[in-house]
């Protein structure tokens, strides 16, 4: 049995991707797959990778809202600050 949490993350820009990668290193139980994409790109990325049996999707803002409408997986939204 695999105890790792499979996370698909879609960052809207490269800087956030780097930040998410650094943070994931602090959590060895997370198996993170990370892409850069915005809005429609994010939904397309999620659909293309849906077969990989993720437990959750993480994204930000409008992309997270669109993902909620198109996926059956839980979507965690990163707050915009």
Coordinates of C-alpha atoms in Angstrom, one line a residue:
X1 CA 0.0 0.0 0.0
X2 CA 1.3 3.4 -0.9
X3 CA 1.0 6.0 1.9
X4 CA 2.1 8.9 -0.3
X5 CA -0.4 11.6 -1.3
X6 CA -0.5 12.1 -5.0
X7 CA -0.9 15.8 -5.8
X8 CA -1.3 17.4 -9.2
X9 CA -0.4 21.1 -8.9
X10 CA -0.9 23.7 -11.6
X11 CA 1.0 26.9 -11.0
X12 CA 0.0 30.0 -13.1
X13 CA 3.7 31.1 -13.5
X14 CA 7.2 29.7 -13.1
X15 CA 8.0 31.5 -9.8
X16 CA 5.0 29.8 -8.1
X17 CA 6.1 26.5 -9.5
X18 CA 9.5 26.9 -7.9
X19 CA 8.0 27.9 -4.6
X20 CA 5.6 24.9 -4.6
X21 CA 8.5 22.6 -5.4
X22 CA 10.6 24.0 -2.5
X23 CA 7.7 23.6 -0.1
X24 CA 6.9 20.0 -1.3
X25 CA 10.5 19.1 -0.3
X26 CA 9.5 19.6 3.3
X27 CA 6.7 17.0 3.1
X28 CA 8.2 13.6 2.1
X29 CA 4.7 12.0 2.1
X30 CA 3.7 14.1 -0.9
X31 CA 4.2 12.9 -4.5
X32 CA 4.0 16.2 -6.4
X33 CA 3.5 16.5 -10.1
X34 CA 3.7 20.2 -11.1
X35 CA 2.9 22.0 -14.3
X36 CA 2.7 25.7 -15.3
X37 CA -0.5 26.8 -16.9
X38 CA -3.3 29.3 -16.5
X39 CA -7.1 29.0 -16.8
X40 CA -7.9 27.0 -19.8
X41 CA -4.4 25.6 -20.0
X42 CA -4.8 24.4 -16.4
X43 CA -8.0 22.5 -17.2
X44 CA -6.4 20.9 -20.2
X45 CA -3.3 19.9 -18.1
X46 CA -5.6 18.3 -15.5
X47 CA -7.6 16.4 -18.1
X48 CA -4.5 15.1 -19.8
X49 CA -3.1 13.9 -16.5
X50 CA -6.4 12.7 -14.9
X51 CA -5.5 9.1 -15.6
X52 CA -2.6 9.2 -13.1
X53 CA -5.0 8.7 -10.1
X54 CA -4.2 11.9 -8.1
X55 CA -5.7 12.4 -4.7
X56 CA -6.0 16.2 -5.0
X57 CA -5.3 19.1 -7.3
X58 CA -3.8 22.4 -6.1
X59 CA -4.1 25.6 -8.1
X60 CA -4.8 29.3 -7.7
X61 CA -7.6 31.8 -8.4
X62 CA -9.6 31.4 -11.6
X63 CA -7.7 28.3 -12.6
X64 CA -8.8 26.6 -9.3
X65 CA -12.4 27.6 -9.9
X66 CA -12.4 26.3 -13.4
X67 CA -10.9 23.0 -12.2
X68 CA -13.6 22.6 -9.6
X69 CA -16.2 22.8 -12.4
X70 CA -14.5 20.2 -14.6
X71 CA -13.0 17.7 -12.2
X72 CA -14.4 15.2 -9.7
X73 CA -11.2 15.5 -7.6
X74 CA -10.9 17.8 -4.6
X75 CA -9.3 21.1 -5.6
X76 CA -7.4 23.2 -3.1
X77 CA -7.2 26.8 -3.9
X78 CA -4.1 28.9 -3.1
X79 CA -5.3 32.3 -1.9
X80 CA -4.3 35.3 -3.9
X81 CA -2.5 37.8 -1.8

